[in-house]
Short mmCIF file of N, CA and C in Angstrom, two decimals:
data_model
loop_
_atom_site.label_atom_id
_atom_site.label_comp_id
_atom_site.label_asym_id
_atom_site.label_seq_id
_atom_site.Cartn_x
_atom_site.Cartn_y
_atom_site.Cartn_z
N UNK A 1 13.53 -4.11 -24.45
CA UNK A 1 12.21 -4.78 -24.37
C UNK A 1 11.55 -4.76 -25.75
N UNK A 2 10.75 -5.77 -25.98
CA UNK A 2 10.14 -5.99 -27.29
C UNK A 2 8.62 -5.76 -27.18
N UNK A 3 8.19 -4.62 -27.67
CA UNK A 3 6.78 -4.22 -27.54
C UNK A 3 5.85 -5.21 -28.24
N UNK A 4 6.25 -5.68 -29.42
CA UNK A 4 5.38 -6.60 -30.16
C UNK A 4 5.23 -7.94 -29.43
N UNK A 5 6.32 -8.40 -28.84
CA UNK A 5 6.25 -9.63 -28.05
C UNK A 5 5.37 -9.42 -26.82
N UNK A 6 5.44 -8.24 -26.24
CA UNK A 6 4.58 -7.91 -25.11
C UNK A 6 3.11 -7.91 -25.50
N UNK A 7 2.84 -7.35 -26.66
CA UNK A 7 1.45 -7.33 -27.15
C UNK A 7 0.90 -8.74 -27.30
N UNK A 8 1.73 -9.64 -27.82
CA UNK A 8 1.29 -11.03 -27.99
C UNK A 8 0.97 -11.68 -26.64
N UNK A 9 1.80 -11.40 -25.65
CA UNK A 9 1.58 -11.97 -24.31
C UNK A 9 0.39 -11.35 -23.60
N UNK A 10 -0.01 -10.16 -24.05
CA UNK A 10 -1.05 -9.39 -23.34
C UNK A 10 -2.46 -9.89 -23.59
N UNK A 11 -2.61 -10.87 -24.46
CA UNK A 11 -3.96 -11.37 -24.77
C UNK A 11 -4.68 -11.82 -23.50
N UNK A 12 -3.95 -12.48 -22.62
CA UNK A 12 -4.55 -12.96 -21.37
C UNK A 12 -4.94 -11.79 -20.47
N UNK A 13 -4.08 -10.80 -20.41
CA UNK A 13 -4.30 -9.65 -19.53
C UNK A 13 -5.55 -8.86 -19.90
N UNK A 14 -5.87 -8.91 -21.21
CA UNK A 14 -6.96 -8.09 -21.74
C UNK A 14 -8.31 -8.41 -21.12
N UNK A 15 -8.46 -9.64 -20.63
CA UNK A 15 -9.75 -10.04 -20.05
C UNK A 15 -10.15 -9.08 -18.92
N UNK A 16 -9.18 -8.68 -18.11
CA UNK A 16 -9.50 -7.77 -16.99
C UNK A 16 -9.01 -6.35 -17.23
N UNK A 17 -7.90 -6.19 -17.94
CA UNK A 17 -7.31 -4.86 -18.08
C UNK A 17 -7.68 -4.19 -19.40
N UNK A 18 -8.55 -4.85 -20.19
CA UNK A 18 -9.01 -4.24 -21.43
C UNK A 18 -8.10 -4.51 -22.61
N UNK A 19 -8.67 -4.58 -23.80
CA UNK A 19 -7.86 -4.86 -24.99
C UNK A 19 -6.90 -3.72 -25.30
N UNK A 20 -7.24 -2.53 -24.85
CA UNK A 20 -6.39 -1.36 -25.07
C UNK A 20 -5.73 -0.90 -23.77
N UNK A 21 -5.74 -1.77 -22.76
CA UNK A 21 -5.13 -1.41 -21.48
C UNK A 21 -5.99 -0.50 -20.63
N UNK A 22 -7.26 -0.36 -21.02
CA UNK A 22 -8.22 0.45 -20.24
C UNK A 22 -9.21 -0.53 -19.62
N UNK A 23 -9.09 -0.73 -18.32
CA UNK A 23 -9.93 -1.69 -17.61
C UNK A 23 -11.38 -1.22 -17.56
N UNK A 24 -12.28 -2.12 -17.93
CA UNK A 24 -13.70 -1.80 -17.86
C UNK A 24 -14.25 -2.05 -16.45
N UNK A 25 -13.53 -2.83 -15.68
CA UNK A 25 -13.96 -3.18 -14.33
C UNK A 25 -13.37 -2.14 -13.38
N UNK A 26 -14.23 -1.42 -12.63
CA UNK A 26 -13.75 -0.23 -11.90
C UNK A 26 -12.66 -0.48 -10.88
N UNK A 27 -12.64 -1.65 -10.25
CA UNK A 27 -11.61 -1.84 -9.23
C UNK A 27 -10.34 -2.48 -9.78
N UNK A 28 -10.25 -2.57 -11.11
CA UNK A 28 -9.00 -3.00 -11.74
C UNK A 28 -8.34 -1.78 -12.38
N UNK A 29 -7.02 -1.77 -12.42
CA UNK A 29 -6.35 -0.57 -12.95
C UNK A 29 -6.23 -0.55 -14.47
N UNK A 30 -6.33 0.65 -14.99
CA UNK A 30 -5.87 0.88 -16.36
C UNK A 30 -4.36 0.68 -16.38
N UNK A 31 -3.86 0.15 -17.48
CA UNK A 31 -2.41 -0.04 -17.64
C UNK A 31 -1.84 0.83 -18.76
N UNK A 32 -2.70 1.26 -19.65
CA UNK A 32 -2.25 2.03 -20.82
C UNK A 32 -1.52 3.29 -20.39
N UNK A 33 -0.31 3.46 -20.88
CA UNK A 33 0.46 4.67 -20.63
C UNK A 33 1.13 4.71 -19.26
N UNK A 34 0.95 3.66 -18.49
CA UNK A 34 1.59 3.63 -17.16
C UNK A 34 3.11 3.53 -17.32
N UNK A 35 3.83 4.00 -16.33
CA UNK A 35 5.29 3.93 -16.36
C UNK A 35 5.75 2.46 -16.43
N UNK A 36 6.60 2.15 -17.39
CA UNK A 36 7.07 0.77 -17.58
C UNK A 36 7.79 0.25 -16.34
N UNK A 37 8.61 1.09 -15.73
CA UNK A 37 9.38 0.63 -14.56
C UNK A 37 8.44 0.28 -13.40
N UNK A 38 7.36 1.04 -13.27
CA UNK A 38 6.36 0.74 -12.24
C UNK A 38 5.65 -0.58 -12.55
N UNK A 39 5.26 -0.76 -13.78
CA UNK A 39 4.56 -2.00 -14.17
C UNK A 39 5.45 -3.22 -13.91
N UNK A 40 6.70 -3.11 -14.29
CA UNK A 40 7.62 -4.23 -14.08
C UNK A 40 7.81 -4.53 -12.60
N UNK A 41 7.94 -3.46 -11.81
CA UNK A 41 8.11 -3.63 -10.36
C UNK A 41 6.91 -4.35 -9.75
N UNK A 42 5.70 -3.98 -10.20
CA UNK A 42 4.51 -4.61 -9.63
C UNK A 42 4.37 -6.05 -10.11
N UNK A 43 4.66 -6.33 -11.37
CA UNK A 43 4.59 -7.72 -11.85
C UNK A 43 5.56 -8.59 -11.06
N UNK A 44 6.76 -8.08 -10.83
CA UNK A 44 7.74 -8.83 -10.04
C UNK A 44 7.23 -9.05 -8.61
N UNK A 45 6.60 -8.03 -8.05
CA UNK A 45 6.08 -8.13 -6.68
C UNK A 45 4.95 -9.15 -6.59
N UNK A 46 4.10 -9.19 -7.60
CA UNK A 46 3.03 -10.21 -7.63
C UNK A 46 3.65 -11.61 -7.71
N UNK A 47 4.66 -11.73 -8.56
CA UNK A 47 5.30 -13.03 -8.76
C UNK A 47 5.99 -13.52 -7.50
N UNK A 48 6.70 -12.61 -6.84
CA UNK A 48 7.46 -12.97 -5.62
C UNK A 48 6.55 -13.09 -4.40
N UNK A 49 5.37 -12.46 -4.49
CA UNK A 49 4.46 -12.48 -3.36
C UNK A 49 4.62 -11.31 -2.41
N UNK A 50 5.50 -10.37 -2.74
CA UNK A 50 5.64 -9.20 -1.86
C UNK A 50 4.45 -8.25 -2.03
N UNK A 51 3.77 -8.31 -3.16
CA UNK A 51 2.46 -7.69 -3.30
C UNK A 51 1.47 -8.83 -3.48
N UNK A 52 0.63 -9.01 -2.47
CA UNK A 52 -0.28 -10.15 -2.43
C UNK A 52 -1.53 -9.86 -3.24
N UNK A 53 -1.70 -10.60 -4.31
CA UNK A 53 -2.90 -10.45 -5.14
C UNK A 53 -3.19 -11.82 -5.74
N UNK A 54 -4.11 -12.55 -5.09
CA UNK A 54 -4.34 -13.94 -5.51
C UNK A 54 -4.72 -14.08 -6.98
N UNK A 55 -5.38 -13.06 -7.53
CA UNK A 55 -5.76 -13.13 -8.94
C UNK A 55 -4.57 -12.97 -9.87
N UNK A 56 -3.57 -12.22 -9.46
CA UNK A 56 -2.44 -11.94 -10.34
C UNK A 56 -1.34 -12.99 -10.27
N UNK A 57 -1.12 -13.55 -9.12
CA UNK A 57 0.03 -14.44 -8.92
C UNK A 57 0.10 -15.58 -9.93
N UNK A 58 -1.01 -16.27 -10.21
CA UNK A 58 -0.92 -17.40 -11.16
C UNK A 58 -0.52 -16.96 -12.57
N UNK A 59 -0.95 -15.78 -12.95
CA UNK A 59 -0.58 -15.29 -14.29
C UNK A 59 0.90 -14.93 -14.34
N UNK A 60 1.40 -14.35 -13.27
CA UNK A 60 2.81 -13.98 -13.24
C UNK A 60 3.71 -15.22 -13.22
N UNK A 61 3.22 -16.30 -12.62
CA UNK A 61 4.01 -17.52 -12.54
C UNK A 61 4.37 -18.06 -13.93
N UNK A 62 3.53 -17.72 -14.91
CA UNK A 62 3.76 -18.19 -16.29
C UNK A 62 4.79 -17.35 -17.03
N UNK A 63 5.18 -16.22 -16.46
CA UNK A 63 5.99 -15.26 -17.21
C UNK A 63 7.46 -15.28 -16.80
N UNK A 64 8.32 -15.14 -17.79
CA UNK A 64 9.74 -14.94 -17.52
C UNK A 64 9.99 -13.45 -17.26
N UNK A 65 11.19 -13.16 -16.81
CA UNK A 65 11.57 -11.75 -16.61
C UNK A 65 11.46 -10.98 -17.94
N UNK A 66 11.89 -11.61 -19.03
CA UNK A 66 11.81 -10.95 -20.34
C UNK A 66 10.36 -10.72 -20.73
N UNK A 67 9.48 -11.70 -20.47
CA UNK A 67 8.06 -11.51 -20.75
C UNK A 67 7.53 -10.28 -20.01
N UNK A 68 7.88 -10.15 -18.74
CA UNK A 68 7.39 -9.03 -17.94
C UNK A 68 7.92 -7.71 -18.46
N UNK A 69 9.18 -7.70 -18.87
CA UNK A 69 9.75 -6.47 -19.44
C UNK A 69 9.02 -6.09 -20.73
N UNK A 70 8.71 -7.11 -21.54
CA UNK A 70 8.01 -6.84 -22.80
C UNK A 70 6.58 -6.34 -22.56
N UNK A 71 5.91 -6.96 -21.59
CA UNK A 71 4.56 -6.52 -21.24
C UNK A 71 4.57 -5.08 -20.71
N UNK A 72 5.52 -4.77 -19.86
CA UNK A 72 5.61 -3.41 -19.32
C UNK A 72 5.84 -2.41 -20.44
N UNK A 73 6.71 -2.75 -21.37
CA UNK A 73 6.99 -1.84 -22.49
C UNK A 73 5.76 -1.68 -23.37
N UNK A 74 5.04 -2.78 -23.58
CA UNK A 74 3.83 -2.71 -24.40
C UNK A 74 2.78 -1.81 -23.77
N UNK A 75 2.46 -2.03 -22.53
CA UNK A 75 1.42 -1.21 -21.89
C UNK A 75 1.84 0.25 -21.75
N UNK A 76 3.10 0.47 -21.46
CA UNK A 76 3.59 1.86 -21.37
C UNK A 76 3.47 2.57 -22.71
N UNK A 77 3.52 1.81 -23.80
CA UNK A 77 3.48 2.42 -25.14
C UNK A 77 2.08 2.82 -25.57
N UNK A 78 1.07 2.29 -24.89
CA UNK A 78 -0.33 2.61 -25.25
C UNK A 78 -0.71 3.97 -24.69
N UNK A 79 -1.69 4.59 -25.34
CA UNK A 79 -2.17 5.90 -24.84
C UNK A 79 -3.43 5.72 -24.02
N UNK B 1 -18.26 11.79 -3.57
CA UNK B 1 -16.88 12.26 -3.37
C UNK B 1 -16.73 13.69 -3.88
N UNK B 2 -15.80 14.42 -3.27
CA UNK B 2 -15.62 15.85 -3.54
C UNK B 2 -14.27 16.05 -4.23
N UNK B 3 -14.33 16.27 -5.53
CA UNK B 3 -13.10 16.40 -6.33
C UNK B 3 -12.24 17.56 -5.86
N UNK B 4 -12.87 18.69 -5.54
CA UNK B 4 -12.09 19.87 -5.11
C UNK B 4 -11.37 19.61 -3.78
N UNK B 5 -12.06 18.93 -2.88
CA UNK B 5 -11.43 18.58 -1.61
C UNK B 5 -10.27 17.61 -1.84
N UNK B 6 -10.45 16.71 -2.80
CA UNK B 6 -9.38 15.78 -3.14
C UNK B 6 -8.17 16.51 -3.70
N UNK B 7 -8.44 17.49 -4.54
CA UNK B 7 -7.35 18.28 -5.12
C UNK B 7 -6.53 18.97 -4.03
N UNK B 8 -7.23 19.50 -3.04
CA UNK B 8 -6.55 20.19 -1.94
C UNK B 8 -5.65 19.21 -1.17
N UNK B 9 -6.13 18.02 -0.94
CA UNK B 9 -5.35 17.01 -0.22
C UNK B 9 -4.19 16.47 -1.05
N UNK B 10 -4.27 16.62 -2.36
CA UNK B 10 -3.29 16.00 -3.26
C UNK B 10 -1.96 16.74 -3.32
N UNK B 11 -1.87 17.87 -2.64
CA UNK B 11 -0.61 18.64 -2.69
C UNK B 11 0.57 17.79 -2.25
N UNK B 12 0.37 16.99 -1.24
CA UNK B 12 1.45 16.13 -0.73
C UNK B 12 1.81 15.04 -1.75
N UNK B 13 0.79 14.48 -2.37
CA UNK B 13 0.99 13.37 -3.32
C UNK B 13 1.82 13.81 -4.54
N UNK B 14 1.68 15.11 -4.87
CA UNK B 14 2.29 15.64 -6.09
C UNK B 14 3.80 15.50 -6.11
N UNK B 15 4.42 15.44 -4.94
CA UNK B 15 5.88 15.35 -4.87
C UNK B 15 6.37 14.13 -5.65
N UNK B 16 5.67 13.03 -5.54
CA UNK B 16 6.08 11.81 -6.24
C UNK B 16 5.20 11.48 -7.45
N UNK B 17 3.92 11.81 -7.35
CA UNK B 17 2.99 11.40 -8.42
C UNK B 17 2.73 12.52 -9.43
N UNK B 18 3.41 13.66 -9.28
CA UNK B 18 3.28 14.75 -10.26
C UNK B 18 2.11 15.67 -9.94
N UNK B 19 2.27 16.93 -10.31
CA UNK B 19 1.21 17.92 -10.02
C UNK B 19 -0.04 17.64 -10.83
N UNK B 20 0.12 16.93 -11.94
CA UNK B 20 -1.02 16.59 -12.79
C UNK B 20 -1.32 15.09 -12.73
N UNK B 21 -0.76 14.41 -11.72
CA UNK B 21 -0.99 12.97 -11.59
C UNK B 21 -0.15 12.13 -12.54
N UNK B 22 0.85 12.78 -13.17
CA UNK B 22 1.78 12.08 -14.06
C UNK B 22 3.14 12.03 -13.37
N UNK B 23 3.49 10.87 -12.88
CA UNK B 23 4.73 10.71 -12.12
C UNK B 23 5.94 10.89 -13.02
N UNK B 24 6.88 11.72 -12.57
CA UNK B 24 8.12 11.91 -13.32
C UNK B 24 9.13 10.83 -12.97
N UNK B 25 8.92 10.15 -11.87
CA UNK B 25 9.84 9.12 -11.40
C UNK B 25 9.36 7.79 -11.97
N UNK B 26 10.21 7.10 -12.77
CA UNK B 26 9.72 5.97 -13.56
C UNK B 26 9.11 4.82 -12.77
N UNK B 27 9.61 4.58 -11.55
CA UNK B 27 9.05 3.43 -10.83
C UNK B 27 7.87 3.81 -9.94
N UNK B 28 7.38 5.05 -10.08
CA UNK B 28 6.14 5.45 -9.40
C UNK B 28 5.03 5.51 -10.44
N UNK B 29 3.81 5.19 -10.03
CA UNK B 29 2.72 5.16 -11.02
C UNK B 29 2.11 6.53 -11.29
N UNK B 30 1.72 6.70 -12.55
CA UNK B 30 0.80 7.77 -12.90
C UNK B 30 -0.53 7.48 -12.21
N UNK B 31 -1.22 8.51 -11.78
CA UNK B 31 -2.54 8.35 -11.16
C UNK B 31 -3.64 8.99 -12.01
N UNK B 32 -3.27 9.90 -12.88
CA UNK B 32 -4.25 10.64 -13.69
C UNK B 32 -5.09 9.68 -14.52
N UNK B 33 -6.41 9.79 -14.38
CA UNK B 33 -7.33 9.01 -15.19
C UNK B 33 -7.49 7.57 -14.74
N UNK B 34 -6.81 7.21 -13.66
CA UNK B 34 -6.94 5.83 -13.15
C UNK B 34 -8.36 5.62 -12.60
N UNK B 35 -8.81 4.39 -12.59
CA UNK B 35 -10.13 4.07 -12.04
C UNK B 35 -10.20 4.45 -10.56
N UNK B 36 -11.22 5.21 -10.19
CA UNK B 36 -11.36 5.66 -8.80
C UNK B 36 -11.47 4.49 -7.83
N UNK B 37 -12.23 3.48 -8.21
CA UNK B 37 -12.42 2.34 -7.31
C UNK B 37 -11.10 1.61 -7.05
N UNK B 38 -10.27 1.54 -8.09
CA UNK B 38 -8.94 0.92 -7.91
C UNK B 38 -8.07 1.78 -6.99
N UNK B 39 -8.07 3.08 -7.22
CA UNK B 39 -7.26 3.97 -6.38
C UNK B 39 -7.67 3.87 -4.91
N UNK B 40 -8.97 3.87 -4.67
CA UNK B 40 -9.46 3.78 -3.29
C UNK B 40 -9.06 2.44 -2.66
N UNK B 41 -9.19 1.37 -3.43
CA UNK B 41 -8.83 0.05 -2.93
C UNK B 41 -7.35 0.00 -2.54
N UNK B 42 -6.49 0.60 -3.36
CA UNK B 42 -5.06 0.56 -3.06
C UNK B 42 -4.72 1.45 -1.88
N UNK B 43 -5.33 2.64 -1.79
CA UNK B 43 -5.07 3.50 -0.63
C UNK B 43 -5.47 2.79 0.66
N UNK B 44 -6.61 2.13 0.63
CA UNK B 44 -7.06 1.37 1.81
C UNK B 44 -6.07 0.25 2.14
N UNK B 45 -5.57 -0.41 1.10
CA UNK B 45 -4.62 -1.51 1.31
C UNK B 45 -3.30 -1.01 1.90
N UNK B 46 -2.85 0.16 1.44
CA UNK B 46 -1.63 0.74 2.03
C UNK B 46 -1.87 1.07 3.49
N UNK B 47 -3.04 1.63 3.76
CA UNK B 47 -3.36 2.05 5.13
C UNK B 47 -3.45 0.84 6.07
N UNK B 48 -4.11 -0.21 5.61
CA UNK B 48 -4.30 -1.42 6.43
C UNK B 48 -3.05 -2.28 6.48
N UNK B 49 -2.17 -2.09 5.50
CA UNK B 49 -0.95 -2.89 5.45
C UNK B 49 -1.08 -4.15 4.61
N UNK B 50 -2.23 -4.36 3.97
CA UNK B 50 -2.36 -5.55 3.13
C UNK B 50 -1.57 -5.37 1.83
N UNK B 51 -1.31 -4.13 1.44
CA UNK B 51 -0.31 -3.86 0.39
C UNK B 51 0.82 -3.11 1.08
N UNK B 52 1.95 -3.78 1.18
CA UNK B 52 3.08 -3.25 1.94
C UNK B 52 3.86 -2.28 1.10
N UNK B 53 3.87 -1.04 1.51
CA UNK B 53 4.65 -0.01 0.80
C UNK B 53 5.07 1.02 1.84
N UNK B 54 6.29 0.86 2.35
CA UNK B 54 6.72 1.71 3.46
C UNK B 54 6.61 3.20 3.17
N UNK B 55 6.80 3.57 1.90
CA UNK B 55 6.70 4.99 1.55
C UNK B 55 5.26 5.50 1.62
N UNK B 56 4.31 4.65 1.34
CA UNK B 56 2.92 5.10 1.26
C UNK B 56 2.19 5.07 2.60
N UNK B 57 2.51 4.11 3.43
CA UNK B 57 1.75 3.90 4.67
C UNK B 57 1.64 5.17 5.54
N UNK B 58 2.74 5.90 5.75
CA UNK B 58 2.63 7.07 6.63
C UNK B 58 1.70 8.15 6.08
N UNK B 59 1.64 8.27 4.75
CA UNK B 59 0.75 9.26 4.15
C UNK B 59 -0.71 8.84 4.30
N UNK B 60 -0.94 7.55 4.16
CA UNK B 60 -2.32 7.06 4.29
C UNK B 60 -2.82 7.18 5.72
N UNK B 61 -1.89 7.07 6.67
CA UNK B 61 -2.28 7.16 8.09
C UNK B 61 -2.93 8.51 8.40
N UNK B 62 -2.57 9.53 7.61
CA UNK B 62 -3.11 10.88 7.86
C UNK B 62 -4.50 11.07 7.26
N UNK B 63 -4.97 10.11 6.47
CA UNK B 63 -6.20 10.31 5.70
C UNK B 63 -7.39 9.57 6.29
N UNK B 64 -8.53 10.23 6.24
CA UNK B 64 -9.79 9.57 6.59
C UNK B 64 -10.31 8.84 5.35
N UNK B 65 -11.33 8.02 5.56
CA UNK B 65 -11.96 7.33 4.43
C UNK B 65 -12.49 8.36 3.42
N UNK B 66 -13.09 9.43 3.92
CA UNK B 66 -13.61 10.47 3.02
C UNK B 66 -12.47 11.13 2.23
N UNK B 67 -11.34 11.39 2.91
CA UNK B 67 -10.17 11.95 2.21
C UNK B 67 -9.76 11.04 1.05
N UNK B 68 -9.72 9.75 1.31
CA UNK B 68 -9.28 8.81 0.28
C UNK B 68 -10.29 8.76 -0.88
N UNK B 69 -11.56 8.81 -0.55
CA UNK B 69 -12.58 8.85 -1.62
C UNK B 69 -12.43 10.11 -2.46
N UNK B 70 -12.15 11.23 -1.80
CA UNK B 70 -12.00 12.49 -2.53
C UNK B 70 -10.74 12.48 -3.40
N UNK B 71 -9.66 11.94 -2.87
CA UNK B 71 -8.42 11.83 -3.65
C UNK B 71 -8.62 10.91 -4.86
N UNK B 72 -9.28 9.80 -4.65
CA UNK B 72 -9.54 8.87 -5.77
C UNK B 72 -10.36 9.56 -6.85
N UNK B 73 -11.38 10.30 -6.44
CA UNK B 73 -12.23 10.99 -7.41
C UNK B 73 -11.44 12.07 -8.15
N UNK B 74 -10.58 12.76 -7.42
CA UNK B 74 -9.77 13.82 -8.04
C UNK B 74 -8.83 13.23 -9.10
N UNK B 75 -8.07 12.21 -8.73
CA UNK B 75 -7.12 11.65 -9.71
C UNK B 75 -7.83 10.99 -10.88
N UNK B 76 -8.94 10.34 -10.61
CA UNK B 76 -9.70 9.73 -11.71
C UNK B 76 -10.21 10.79 -12.69
N UNK B 77 -10.43 11.99 -12.19
CA UNK B 77 -10.99 13.06 -13.04
C UNK B 77 -9.95 13.69 -13.95
N UNK B 78 -8.67 13.48 -13.66
CA UNK B 78 -7.60 14.07 -14.48
C UNK B 78 -7.39 13.25 -15.75
N UNK B 79 -6.90 13.92 -16.78
CA UNK B 79 -6.62 13.21 -18.04
C UNK B 79 -5.16 12.83 -18.10
#
């Protein structure tokens, strides 16, 4: 996975999950330092619809598997 | 919410999410320092079934709303 490519893709995510992966909105999760495998699993679940989250699904639809792997690696790398 | 009461209830959670809220299993999420409102929302979703997670549902079935609020406060309080 390519952390720098993930960082570039994360610009959109920052609106809700924070520029540093720390969500300012209380009912949204922090992503910084989260397990990459967990992040990837949840992004895939949002994309497939097995985890229903109307806000997340459209963003996941834009991402390839490689994009999701890069995003997971990027957020896992943050403290 | 009562952080100490949440800590007492968290003994079961520690098996997968770590004694300090840091999951050792890569596809499970860290909970330490997560937003309390997010944690509560997800526990409720597991309990109601709107977030389908066969591993989580039986544990949530044992918890009252107050238990979930206390657990959310406890994990949010960890670093």
